[in-house]
């Protein structure tokens, strides 16, 4: 077999690196959860303040019953190596009538492992795990709804609660994925063609150690399924019998009573490695159990089998108001770059305008020793705020004893207090004399206080990230060229630990900017969208009051003016508030002195338009978390989540701004995508992401996301595709047994892409959002002289054959993972998938046809396009097409340095033997995609 392309074949470029491990970036675990002596401890189940307290007892009882019974399922599934020993149930502070065991110490909703919250429009009441990472990466949280927990009829749609919970725990804790197909999914279909035995036949997409019995039933008519070109039609579903011999896998039909284990690569529970499911795709065909055993919970024989489990112990907590200790660096170096002045301005602003009523604040300053400026003071009035803010001065001088400040914070200030948070701000490396951070690290961790670190400039102590990580805190970086926004964002980051409000009562930032220049009048615009506008707050901060010569004013969309700005001399800030802001384009104007040495900083935030409306909101973060990362071996993924309530916002424009501390250059802009390719795990889930591949130097990097609608953004309000099954066909009615899980109860969402129903989706209208993403420290960067990162794997290769013409389509990958343009592709065709696996692709010349080499594709310029664009390649096969023979194609992308991507998914086509000439109406073609 050959192809007709007008170029000569050339030798393949030598490969220097691959990206086979890029799906396993930064295998972290949730710091609050640990596995010791086979028992999980520290698991937090948090109930959202949006859940009505009238359901309190039913929800709490169901949590206890579900996880208590799931513990036994988990113990058996892990081969007696894990169970749930200790679980904490966190009540919102707004629940005042429900009894609890004691106050929460550090637990909060935003960092919880399992969240009880109102439903996501896409999933409804289906349990799901927010899982944006790759194979082996932990999920962010498990989501359960109050209806799921309290309504047995609703819960039965998804199988026994205890088994469903273990299914989700496996995704959340160990970073494995579903081993089944999804309706209409382009990558993970419900059925696929099995080419391992002739005659070839379609199979349901699942993993089990024994073939499951059951029927293929049409989901709309209830009749047995019809087939088209060898595969069941799109409305067909596999309905397994309730009685089965198989005992695996819990990542597919877990609700069947016989299913108790995870698929393994051993003969005990053989793994179906070529099934086109999400787990095989994400985990390079490894079995679920192989991935689980490689996790820190079990690797190297950790937590060997125990003789028995013990009943789960539950503790009910209620979140308390936060107790903050500001631990502020007043060393001599804080006088440089006006750091102490910026610190005073930001800290005063935070105390005056940001800390919630009811929280408490203490102030500690340190130089060579620590000084208690103000003890823990409840914020209960504006007078209290003013009094505390005035205590923050600018008298810097002396050494840097960070350990002294921390020691005072956990000792005389926060000792014995729950929900304690230390906000540590410093610019230098600490004194070598004790107590150092290392000296007090274990005591700070033991105190239960979380530490939020803010590093001023590039010389701040590198152990700050470790301190934040060890206390489950956060870390932020502030450049010396920053005029306020980075520092203000860092202070706001500490407010995560305040008791949560319902989303509708949370301020959402919609606009921010800094201006430093000669203009005497600055006029800018911002957008107020339909999802918010209540209590709109405009704030303009300046470094010196004399710089503002004309008070700022707002102009409504109808042209009328709001000239009610008030000035607070303690924070040098003008404020304008609007009870209900009109939807549309607003503007503001301010008169300035014209001095280029002074600046203004402007922010606009608002709450949901009505208390019953969920606003569009944004979160940002990096895969490195708050710690340190070797970016040469573990490239960082930048994430931004855009949702209205819990519903995904798709089609938005999302840009990440990446700032390196030592650089005076403007932030690097990185466009993020929600397309399911490379660093983005799932298309359409409202989480936009991309790899960060360019680093100017080692050091600290801060992240911020900007989001807006350029005309295509939609809110996914769920889809109306029916899952209900009708039984009418005799073979469907007269079954050997009744299904344990009717088809209208089959888990529907979501595989490679979250379905979007345009009939129910809502346009967002114009909107803008700004969200800080914290910072991380890069210890090693790729050498400037080397092309370290190869292309990412292509995961959506598709193929069609017609009259000897072969058409391939795929989404272009990048020169550096998911950025840039590759240099070419190696494309191979075979009749057996064995020859297209990662380990055989390059050594199978006798069993495959090389359709395209790198040198060839270099001459086909339409193949070499920017990552994320669609590629189409048309080829002609010279030899006669073989009937009933699978045509299988896979590819590697190659960059200019010879780095090759992992092998793509395998695209497949089979042409069935045509009918006799009298009945022949054309060749019958089966097109599928297999893993």
PDB file of C-alpha atoms in Angstrom, residues 594-773:
ATOM      1  CA  UNK A 594      -0.217  65.843  35.879  1.00  0.00           C
ATOM      2  CA  UNK A 595       2.670  64.482  37.917  1.00  0.00           C
ATOM      3  CA  UNK A 596       4.182  61.331  36.401  1.00  0.00           C
ATOM      4  CA  UNK A 597       5.674  60.326  39.727  1.00  0.00           C
ATOM      5  CA  UNK A 598       2.248  59.790  41.300  1.00  0.00           C
ATOM      6  CA  UNK A 599      -0.440  57.256  40.435  1.00  0.00           C
ATOM      7  CA  UNK A 600      -4.029  56.199  40.911  1.00  0.00           C
ATOM      8  CA  UNK A 601      -5.450  52.703  41.281  1.00  0.00           C
ATOM      9  CA  UNK A 602      -9.107  52.045  40.433  1.00  0.00           C
ATOM     10  CA  UNK A 603     -11.299  49.031  41.175  1.00  0.00           C
ATOM     11  CA  UNK A 604     -15.008  48.392  40.668  1.00  0.00           C
ATOM     12  CA  UNK A 605     -16.915  45.548  42.326  1.00  0.00           C
ATOM     13  CA  UNK A 606     -20.561  44.673  42.863  1.00  0.00           C
ATOM     14  CA  UNK A 607     -22.867  41.984  44.226  1.00  0.00           C
ATOM     15  CA  UNK A 608     -25.488  39.972  42.342  1.00  0.00           C
ATOM     16  CA  UNK A 609     -28.282  42.095  40.900  1.00  0.00           C
ATOM     17  CA  UNK A 610     -30.803  40.425  43.236  1.00  0.00           C
ATOM     18  CA  UNK A 611     -30.264  38.185  46.297  1.00  0.00           C
ATOM     19  CA  UNK A 612     -31.739  35.272  44.324  1.00  0.00           C
ATOM     20  CA  UNK A 613     -29.471  35.749  41.276  1.00  0.00           C
ATOM     21  CA  UNK A 614     -26.149  33.980  40.899  1.00  0.00           C
ATOM     22  CA  UNK A 615     -23.523  36.290  39.407  1.00  0.00           C
ATOM     23  CA  UNK A 616     -20.890  35.340  36.848  1.00  0.00           C
ATOM     24  CA  UNK A 617     -17.706  34.810  38.826  1.00  0.00           C
ATOM     25  CA  UNK A 618     -14.090  33.808  38.178  1.00  0.00           C
ATOM     26  CA  UNK A 619     -11.343  31.957  40.042  1.00  0.00           C
ATOM     27  CA  UNK A 620      -7.733  31.534  38.944  1.00  0.00           C
ATOM     28  CA  UNK A 621      -4.912  29.272  40.085  1.00  0.00           C
ATOM     29  CA  UNK A 622      -1.789  27.426  38.936  1.00  0.00           C
ATOM     30  CA  UNK A 623      -1.080  23.695  39.050  1.00  0.00           C
ATOM     31  CA  UNK A 624       2.015  24.421  41.152  1.00  0.00           C
ATOM     32  CA  UNK A 625      -0.223  25.546  44.009  1.00  0.00           C
ATOM     33  CA  UNK A 626       1.485  27.715  46.576  1.00  0.00           C
ATOM     34  CA  UNK A 627       4.721  25.758  46.519  1.00  0.00           C
ATOM     35  CA  UNK A 628       7.879  25.523  44.473  1.00  0.00           C
ATOM     36  CA  UNK A 629       8.211  23.811  41.134  1.00  0.00           C
ATOM     37  CA  UNK A 630      10.925  22.661  38.752  1.00  0.00           C
ATOM     38  CA  UNK A 631       9.468  24.079  35.541  1.00  0.00           C
ATOM     39  CA  UNK A 632      11.959  22.195  33.386  1.00  0.00           C
ATOM     40  CA  UNK A 633      10.440  18.839  34.367  1.00  0.00           C
ATOM     41  CA  UNK A 634       6.959  19.864  35.573  1.00  0.00           C
ATOM     42  CA  UNK A 635       5.638  22.668  33.366  1.00  0.00           C
ATOM     43  CA  UNK A 636       2.949  24.655  35.104  1.00  0.00           C
ATOM     44  CA  UNK A 637      -0.673  24.791  33.944  1.00  0.00           C
ATOM     45  CA  UNK A 638      -2.569  28.049  34.499  1.00  0.00           C
ATOM     46  CA  UNK A 639      -6.307  27.690  35.191  1.00  0.00           C
ATOM     47  CA  UNK A 640      -9.264  30.062  35.304  1.00  0.00           C
ATOM     48  CA  UNK A 641     -12.815  28.982  36.117  1.00  0.00           C
ATOM     49  CA  UNK A 642     -15.740  31.001  34.753  1.00  0.00           C
ATOM     50  CA  UNK A 643     -19.239  30.149  35.962  1.00  0.00           C
ATOM     51  CA  UNK A 644     -22.580  31.639  36.819  1.00  0.00           C
ATOM     52  CA  UNK A 645     -23.285  30.021  40.149  1.00  0.00           C
ATOM     53  CA  UNK A 646     -22.307  26.405  39.428  1.00  0.00           C
ATOM     54  CA  UNK A 647     -23.159  26.575  35.703  1.00  0.00           C
ATOM     55  CA  UNK A 648     -20.279  26.731  33.188  1.00  0.00           C
ATOM     56  CA  UNK A 649     -19.763  29.831  31.094  1.00  0.00           C
ATOM     57  CA  UNK A 650     -18.448  28.753  27.689  1.00  0.00           C
ATOM     58  CA  UNK A 651     -17.113  30.753  24.771  1.00  0.00           C
ATOM     59  CA  UNK A 652     -15.628  33.485  26.952  1.00  0.00           C
ATOM     60  CA  UNK A 653     -12.253  35.107  26.311  1.00  0.00           C
ATOM     61  CA  UNK A 654      -9.838  34.387  29.124  1.00  0.00           C
ATOM     62  CA  UNK A 655      -6.377  35.815  29.424  1.00  0.00           C
ATOM     63  CA  UNK A 656      -3.852  35.039  32.151  1.00  0.00           C
ATOM     64  CA  UNK A 657      -1.372  37.740  33.149  1.00  0.00           C
ATOM     65  CA  UNK A 658       1.904  36.217  34.397  1.00  0.00           C
ATOM     66  CA  UNK A 659       4.324  38.496  36.246  1.00  0.00           C
ATOM     67  CA  UNK A 660       7.825  37.564  37.353  1.00  0.00           C
ATOM     68  CA  UNK A 661       8.989  39.422  40.455  1.00  0.00           C
ATOM     69  CA  UNK A 662      12.417  40.531  39.287  1.00  0.00           C
ATOM     70  CA  UNK A 663      11.231  41.641  35.856  1.00  0.00           C
ATOM     71  CA  UNK A 664      10.304  45.253  35.180  1.00  0.00           C
ATOM     72  CA  UNK A 665       8.560  44.231  31.973  1.00  0.00           C
ATOM     73  CA  UNK A 666       4.812  44.136  31.586  1.00  0.00           C
ATOM     74  CA  UNK A 667       3.073  40.911  32.531  1.00  0.00           C
ATOM     75  CA  UNK A 668       3.178  38.131  29.943  1.00  0.00           C
ATOM     76  CA  UNK A 669      -0.244  37.451  28.448  1.00  0.00           C
ATOM     77  CA  UNK A 670      -1.348  33.848  27.992  1.00  0.00           C
ATOM     78  CA  UNK A 671      -4.654  33.064  26.277  1.00  0.00           C
ATOM     79  CA  UNK A 672      -6.483  30.227  28.041  1.00  0.00           C
ATOM     80  CA  UNK A 673      -8.821  27.777  26.315  1.00  0.00           C
ATOM     81  CA  UNK A 674     -11.697  25.506  27.288  1.00  0.00           C
ATOM     82  CA  UNK A 675     -11.239  23.144  24.329  1.00  0.00           C
ATOM     83  CA  UNK A 676     -10.274  19.818  25.942  1.00  0.00           C
ATOM     84  CA  UNK A 677      -6.782  19.777  24.399  1.00  0.00           C
ATOM     85  CA  UNK A 678      -3.371  19.465  26.063  1.00  0.00           C
ATOM     86  CA  UNK A 679      -3.573  21.172  29.468  1.00  0.00           C
ATOM     87  CA  UNK A 680      -7.356  21.469  29.330  1.00  0.00           C
ATOM     88  CA  UNK A 681      -8.915  18.275  30.645  1.00  0.00           C
ATOM     89  CA  UNK A 682     -12.488  18.689  29.433  1.00  0.00           C
ATOM     90  CA  UNK A 683     -14.071  20.929  26.826  1.00  0.00           C
ATOM     91  CA  UNK A 684     -16.974  23.112  27.863  1.00  0.00           C
ATOM     92  CA  UNK A 685     -16.705  22.717  31.635  1.00  0.00           C
ATOM     93  CA  UNK A 686     -16.042  26.427  32.227  1.00  0.00           C
ATOM     94  CA  UNK A 687     -12.418  25.796  33.257  1.00  0.00           C
ATOM     95  CA  UNK A 688      -9.992  27.478  30.846  1.00  0.00           C
ATOM     96  CA  UNK A 689      -6.364  26.403  30.963  1.00  0.00           C
ATOM     97  CA  UNK A 690      -3.014  26.240  29.205  1.00  0.00           C
ATOM     98  CA  UNK A 691       0.599  25.329  29.848  1.00  0.00           C
ATOM     99  CA  UNK A 692       3.061  28.044  30.796  1.00  0.00           C
ATOM    100  CA  UNK A 693       6.187  27.240  28.784  1.00  0.00           C
ATOM    101  CA  UNK A 694       8.183  30.479  28.795  1.00  0.00           C
ATOM    102  CA  UNK A 695      10.088  31.596  31.898  1.00  0.00           C
ATOM    103  CA  UNK A 696      12.389  34.604  32.029  1.00  0.00           C
ATOM    104  CA  UNK A 697      14.241  33.465  35.149  1.00  0.00           C
ATOM    105  CA  UNK A 698      13.900  31.503  38.335  1.00  0.00           C
ATOM    106  CA  UNK A 699      11.936  33.219  41.066  1.00  0.00           C
ATOM    107  CA  UNK A 700       8.369  34.023  41.989  1.00  0.00           C
ATOM    108  CA  UNK A 701       5.571  34.319  39.458  1.00  0.00           C
ATOM    109  CA  UNK A 702       2.157  35.830  40.153  1.00  0.00           C
ATOM    110  CA  UNK A 703      -1.018  34.982  38.253  1.00  0.00           C
ATOM    111  CA  UNK A 704      -4.096  37.016  37.433  1.00  0.00           C
ATOM    112  CA  UNK A 705      -6.992  36.245  35.087  1.00  0.00           C
ATOM    113  CA  UNK A 706      -8.958  38.689  32.961  1.00  0.00           C
ATOM    114  CA  UNK A 707     -12.263  37.488  31.492  1.00  0.00           C
ATOM    115  CA  UNK A 708     -14.653  39.097  29.061  1.00  0.00           C
ATOM    116  CA  UNK A 709     -17.240  38.324  26.423  1.00  0.00           C
ATOM    117  CA  UNK A 710     -16.372  39.095  22.826  1.00  0.00           C
ATOM    118  CA  UNK A 711     -19.819  38.070  21.603  1.00  0.00           C
ATOM    119  CA  UNK A 712     -19.828  34.285  21.897  1.00  0.00           C
ATOM    120  CA  UNK A 713     -20.070  33.602  25.656  1.00  0.00           C
ATOM    121  CA  UNK A 714     -23.001  31.448  26.819  1.00  0.00           C
ATOM    122  CA  UNK A 715     -24.215  30.125  30.156  1.00  0.00           C
ATOM    123  CA  UNK A 716     -24.782  26.354  29.983  1.00  0.00           C
ATOM    124  CA  UNK A 717     -28.169  25.895  31.646  1.00  0.00           C
ATOM    125  CA  UNK A 718     -28.233  22.138  31.124  1.00  0.00           C
ATOM    126  CA  UNK A 719     -29.436  20.017  28.268  1.00  0.00           C
ATOM    127  CA  UNK A 720     -32.769  18.438  27.514  1.00  0.00           C
ATOM    128  CA  UNK A 721     -31.634  15.237  25.799  1.00  0.00           C
ATOM    129  CA  UNK A 722     -33.930  12.505  27.108  1.00  0.00           C
ATOM    130  CA  UNK A 723     -32.377   9.647  29.011  1.00  0.00           C
ATOM    131  CA  UNK A 724     -35.663   7.901  29.696  1.00  0.00           C
ATOM    132  CA  UNK A 725     -36.026   4.381  28.344  1.00  0.00           C
ATOM    133  CA  UNK A 726     -39.220   2.833  27.083  1.00  0.00           C
ATOM    134  CA  UNK A 727     -39.659  -0.926  27.128  1.00  0.00           C
ATOM    135  CA  UNK A 728     -41.808  -2.273  24.310  1.00  0.00           C
ATOM    136  CA  UNK A 729     -39.857  -4.930  22.475  1.00  0.00           C
ATOM    137  CA  UNK A 730     -40.534  -8.488  23.764  1.00  0.00           C
ATOM    138  CA  UNK A 731     -36.826  -9.169  24.145  1.00  0.00           C
ATOM    139  CA  UNK A 732     -36.557  -6.035  26.217  1.00  0.00           C
ATOM    140  CA  UNK A 733     -39.539  -6.994  28.361  1.00  0.00           C
ATOM    141  CA  UNK A 734     -38.776 -10.679  28.830  1.00  0.00           C
ATOM    142  CA  UNK A 735     -35.368 -10.370  30.374  1.00  0.00           C
ATOM    143  CA  UNK A 736     -33.593 -12.915  32.541  1.00  0.00           C
ATOM    144  CA  UNK A 737     -33.447 -10.308  35.264  1.00  0.00           C
ATOM    145  CA  UNK A 738     -34.525  -6.762  35.924  1.00  0.00           C
ATOM    146  CA  UNK A 739     -31.852  -4.138  35.419  1.00  0.00           C
ATOM    147  CA  UNK A 740     -30.414  -2.742  38.630  1.00  0.00           C
ATOM    148  CA  UNK A 741     -29.932   0.553  36.904  1.00  0.00           C
ATOM    149  CA  UNK A 742     -32.546   1.625  34.304  1.00  0.00           C
ATOM    150  CA  UNK A 743     -31.220   3.482  31.328  1.00  0.00           C
ATOM    151  CA  UNK A 744     -32.868   6.715  32.358  1.00  0.00           C
ATOM    152  CA  UNK A 745     -30.607   6.498  35.405  1.00  0.00           C
ATOM    153  CA  UNK A 746     -27.340   5.916  33.571  1.00  0.00           C
ATOM    154  CA  UNK A 747     -24.702   8.540  34.492  1.00  0.00           C
ATOM    155  CA  UNK A 748     -24.825  10.889  31.564  1.00  0.00           C
ATOM    156  CA  UNK A 749     -22.334  13.645  32.095  1.00  0.00           C
ATOM    157  CA  UNK A 750     -19.579  14.245  31.184  1.00  0.00           C
ATOM    158  CA  UNK A 751     -16.809  12.807  29.019  1.00  0.00           C
ATOM    159  CA  UNK A 752     -14.478  14.703  26.712  1.00  0.00           C
ATOM    160  CA  UNK A 753     -16.935  17.568  26.302  1.00  0.00           C
ATOM    161  CA  UNK A 754     -19.756  18.973  28.417  1.00  0.00           C
ATOM    162  CA  UNK A 755     -22.920  18.965  26.254  1.00  0.00           C
ATOM    163  CA  UNK A 756     -24.371  22.358  25.413  1.00  0.00           C
ATOM    164  CA  UNK A 757     -28.019  22.776  24.428  1.00  0.00           C
ATOM    165  CA  UNK A 758     -28.267  25.998  22.435  1.00  0.00           C
ATOM    166  CA  UNK A 759     -32.026  26.021  22.993  1.00  0.00           C
ATOM    167  CA  UNK A 760     -31.570  26.489  26.735  1.00  0.00           C
ATOM    168  CA  UNK A 761     -28.188  28.263  26.889  1.00  0.00           C
ATOM    169  CA  UNK A 762     -28.286  31.950  27.801  1.00  0.00           C
ATOM    170  CA  UNK A 763     -26.035  34.621  26.254  1.00  0.00           C
ATOM    171  CA  UNK A 764     -24.055  36.341  28.983  1.00  0.00           C
ATOM    172  CA  UNK A 765     -24.147  39.737  27.364  1.00  0.00           C
ATOM    173  CA  UNK A 766     -21.129  41.985  27.770  1.00  0.00           C
ATOM    174  CA  UNK A 767     -19.236  41.354  30.991  1.00  0.00           C
ATOM    175  CA  UNK A 768     -15.736  41.627  32.436  1.00  0.00           C
ATOM    176  CA  UNK A 769     -14.128  39.930  35.424  1.00  0.00           C
ATOM    177  CA  UNK A 770     -10.751  40.098  37.150  1.00  0.00           C
ATOM    178  CA  UNK A 771      -9.455  37.410  39.518  1.00  0.00           C
ATOM    179  CA  UNK A 772      -6.078  36.997  41.259  1.00  0.00           C
ATOM    180  CA  UNK A 773      -4.531  33.517  41.136  1.00  0.00           C
TER     181      UNK A 773
END
